[in-house]
């Protein structure tokens, strides 16, 4: 099994450009999450989804949009990238609500905004 | 609001013990612990549910004090492979939001 796969793994953008990060999981998990990781800040939750067709805001949702049209995919979009969005982005999935079960993480996507 | 971890960093010699603490300003429903090696994804260690339980995972164990809204991770007889950054994750309600602390960098040396 591939588990959780993120694409692309690396991307450089110019300020104002848009892009979409794709997260795909093959474990039939209901719950999916997008986190960003910055030095000294730990992992901060951007958006999450508790099932196909549903999304909710996390701690730092501004500047990002998400969609969960298919159960196995969770897309993170940046409509107008800013240097402050330079970060490593991790997607995670879980078969359980996060209060009871572990998260399975992807390998991360490193985004640089110039 | 992120849970607070302490210490921020610790250096150990192989075989020594360490404790990493995690505290929340809100009532904790459950606590997760993860370890992340440099350049890799976080890996799940254990989860502790409301009820003050203690869990073990090889020589790594954790406790959860619901009243104090705290959890502690105990690493005994540390090995080189224990090096990495440890994150606690807090769930403060029945919602599905898991909020991570800022991490504790652990380095084990010979």
mmCIF file of C-alpha atoms in Angstrom, chain B residues 2-110:
data_model
loop_
_atom_site.group_PDB
_atom_site.id
_atom_site.type_symbol
_atom_site.label_atom_id
_atom_site.label_comp_id
_atom_site.label_asym_id
_atom_site.label_seq_id
_atom_site.Cartn_x
_atom_site.Cartn_y
_atom_site.Cartn_z
ATOM 1 C CA UNK B 2 -1.261 25.134 20.918
ATOM 2 C CA UNK B 3 -0.305 22.992 23.916
ATOM 3 C CA UNK B 4 2.955 23.995 25.571
ATOM 4 C CA UNK B 5 5.855 21.571 25.583
ATOM 5 C CA UNK B 6 8.909 21.588 27.809
ATOM 6 C CA UNK B 7 11.798 21.449 27.555
ATOM 7 C CA UNK B 8 12.330 22.842 24.061
ATOM 8 C CA UNK B 9 15.467 20.799 23.620
ATOM 9 C CA UNK B 10 17.434 18.174 25.499
ATOM 10 C CA UNK B 11 20.718 16.364 24.917
ATOM 11 C CA UNK B 12 21.243 12.946 26.457
ATOM 12 C CA UNK B 13 23.965 10.376 26.546
ATOM 13 C CA UNK B 14 22.925 6.915 25.446
ATOM 14 C CA UNK B 15 21.317 5.066 28.345
ATOM 15 C CA UNK B 16 20.072 8.173 30.151
ATOM 16 C CA UNK B 17 16.428 8.965 30.839
ATOM 17 C CA UNK B 18 14.332 11.951 29.797
ATOM 18 C CA UNK B 19 10.896 13.401 30.451
ATOM 19 C CA UNK B 20 8.997 15.639 28.043
ATOM 20 C CA UNK B 21 5.990 17.531 29.319
ATOM 21 C CA UNK B 22 2.907 18.780 27.524
ATOM 22 C CA UNK B 23 0.318 21.073 29.075
ATOM 23 C CA UNK B 24 -2.897 22.557 27.803
ATOM 24 C CA UNK B 25 -4.889 25.609 28.815
ATOM 25 C CA UNK B 26 -8.081 23.771 27.911
ATOM 26 C CA UNK B 27 -9.523 20.523 29.204
ATOM 27 C CA UNK B 28 -7.921 17.592 27.403
ATOM 28 C CA UNK B 29 -9.966 14.885 25.797
ATOM 29 C CA UNK B 30 -6.985 12.942 24.534
ATOM 30 C CA UNK B 31 -3.266 13.367 23.959
ATOM 31 C CA UNK B 32 -1.180 12.043 21.074
ATOM 32 C CA UNK B 33 2.600 11.680 20.971
ATOM 33 C CA UNK B 34 4.598 11.660 17.726
ATOM 34 C CA UNK B 35 8.277 11.568 16.851
ATOM 35 C CA UNK B 36 9.739 13.184 13.763
ATOM 36 C CA UNK B 37 13.190 12.552 12.358
ATOM 37 C CA UNK B 38 14.810 15.324 10.343
ATOM 38 C CA UNK B 39 13.339 15.550 6.851
ATOM 39 C CA UNK B 40 10.734 12.899 7.517
ATOM 40 C CA UNK B 41 7.063 12.760 8.401
ATOM 41 C CA UNK B 42 5.912 12.500 12.020
ATOM 42 C CA UNK B 43 5.404 8.954 13.254
ATOM 43 C CA UNK B 44 2.760 7.985 15.793
ATOM 44 C CA UNK B 45 3.984 6.750 19.178
ATOM 45 C CA UNK B 46 0.865 6.501 21.303
ATOM 46 C CA UNK B 47 -2.453 8.033 22.235
ATOM 47 C CA UNK B 48 -3.827 8.517 25.730
ATOM 48 C CA UNK B 49 -7.521 8.944 26.286
ATOM 49 C CA UNK B 50 -9.283 10.830 29.033
ATOM 50 C CA UNK B 51 -9.132 8.841 32.246
ATOM 51 C CA UNK B 52 -5.579 9.320 33.537
ATOM 52 C CA UNK B 53 -4.134 6.222 31.948
ATOM 53 C CA UNK B 54 -0.525 5.427 31.373
ATOM 54 C CA UNK B 55 0.758 3.627 28.312
ATOM 55 C CA UNK B 56 4.018 2.048 27.305
ATOM 56 C CA UNK B 57 5.758 1.441 24.015
ATOM 57 C CA UNK B 58 9.029 -0.450 24.439
ATOM 58 C CA UNK B 59 11.050 1.857 26.736
ATOM 59 C CA UNK B 60 8.890 4.858 25.956
ATOM 60 C CA UNK B 61 5.829 5.451 28.116
ATOM 61 C CA UNK B 62 3.451 8.292 28.801
ATOM 62 C CA UNK B 63 1.017 9.459 31.423
ATOM 63 C CA UNK B 64 -2.049 11.646 31.220
ATOM 64 C CA UNK B 65 -3.241 13.755 34.132
ATOM 65 C CA UNK B 66 -6.689 14.966 33.215
ATOM 66 C CA UNK B 67 -7.070 17.234 36.247
ATOM 67 C CA UNK B 68 -3.820 19.052 35.585
ATOM 68 C CA UNK B 69 -4.449 19.042 31.832
ATOM 69 C CA UNK B 70 -0.986 17.613 31.329
ATOM 70 C CA UNK B 71 0.740 14.675 29.744
ATOM 71 C CA UNK B 72 4.322 13.508 30.121
ATOM 72 C CA UNK B 73 6.410 11.297 27.852
ATOM 73 C CA UNK B 74 9.064 9.167 29.549
ATOM 74 C CA UNK B 75 12.059 7.832 27.642
ATOM 75 C CA UNK B 76 14.145 5.371 29.628
ATOM 76 C CA UNK B 77 17.566 3.995 28.791
ATOM 77 C CA UNK B 78 17.649 6.179 25.684
ATOM 78 C CA UNK B 79 19.058 4.840 22.435
ATOM 79 C CA UNK B 80 20.586 6.701 19.504
ATOM 80 C CA UNK B 81 17.437 5.907 17.525
ATOM 81 C CA UNK B 82 15.395 8.011 19.956
ATOM 82 C CA UNK B 83 16.872 11.206 18.517
ATOM 83 C CA UNK B 84 14.348 13.449 16.818
ATOM 84 C CA UNK B 85 11.699 16.009 17.602
ATOM 85 C CA UNK B 86 8.812 14.915 19.800
ATOM 86 C CA UNK B 87 5.409 16.497 19.426
ATOM 87 C CA UNK B 88 2.415 16.212 21.660
ATOM 88 C CA UNK B 89 -0.987 16.686 20.096
ATOM 89 C CA UNK B 90 -4.002 17.718 22.102
ATOM 90 C CA UNK B 91 -7.656 17.157 21.423
ATOM 91 C CA UNK B 92 -9.671 19.469 23.639
ATOM 92 C CA UNK B 93 -13.153 18.403 22.665
ATOM 93 C CA UNK B 94 -15.067 15.792 20.742
ATOM 94 C CA UNK B 95 -14.312 17.557 17.465
ATOM 95 C CA UNK B 96 -11.719 16.134 15.166
ATOM 96 C CA UNK B 97 -9.137 18.876 15.576
ATOM 97 C CA UNK B 98 -5.745 17.734 16.759
ATOM 98 C CA UNK B 99 -3.530 20.646 17.786
ATOM 99 C CA UNK B 100 0.198 20.065 18.116
ATOM 100 C CA UNK B 101 2.722 21.634 20.456
ATOM 101 C CA UNK B 102 5.866 23.320 19.166
ATOM 102 C CA UNK B 103 7.986 20.247 19.752
ATOM 103 C CA UNK B 104 10.918 19.083 21.886
ATOM 104 C CA UNK B 105 14.172 18.373 20.100
ATOM 105 C CA UNK B 106 15.905 15.337 21.610
ATOM 106 C CA UNK B 107 19.467 14.384 20.751
ATOM 107 C CA UNK B 108 21.033 11.207 22.054
ATOM 108 C CA UNK B 109 24.809 10.983 21.877
ATOM 109 C CA UNK B 110 27.339 8.234 22.545
#
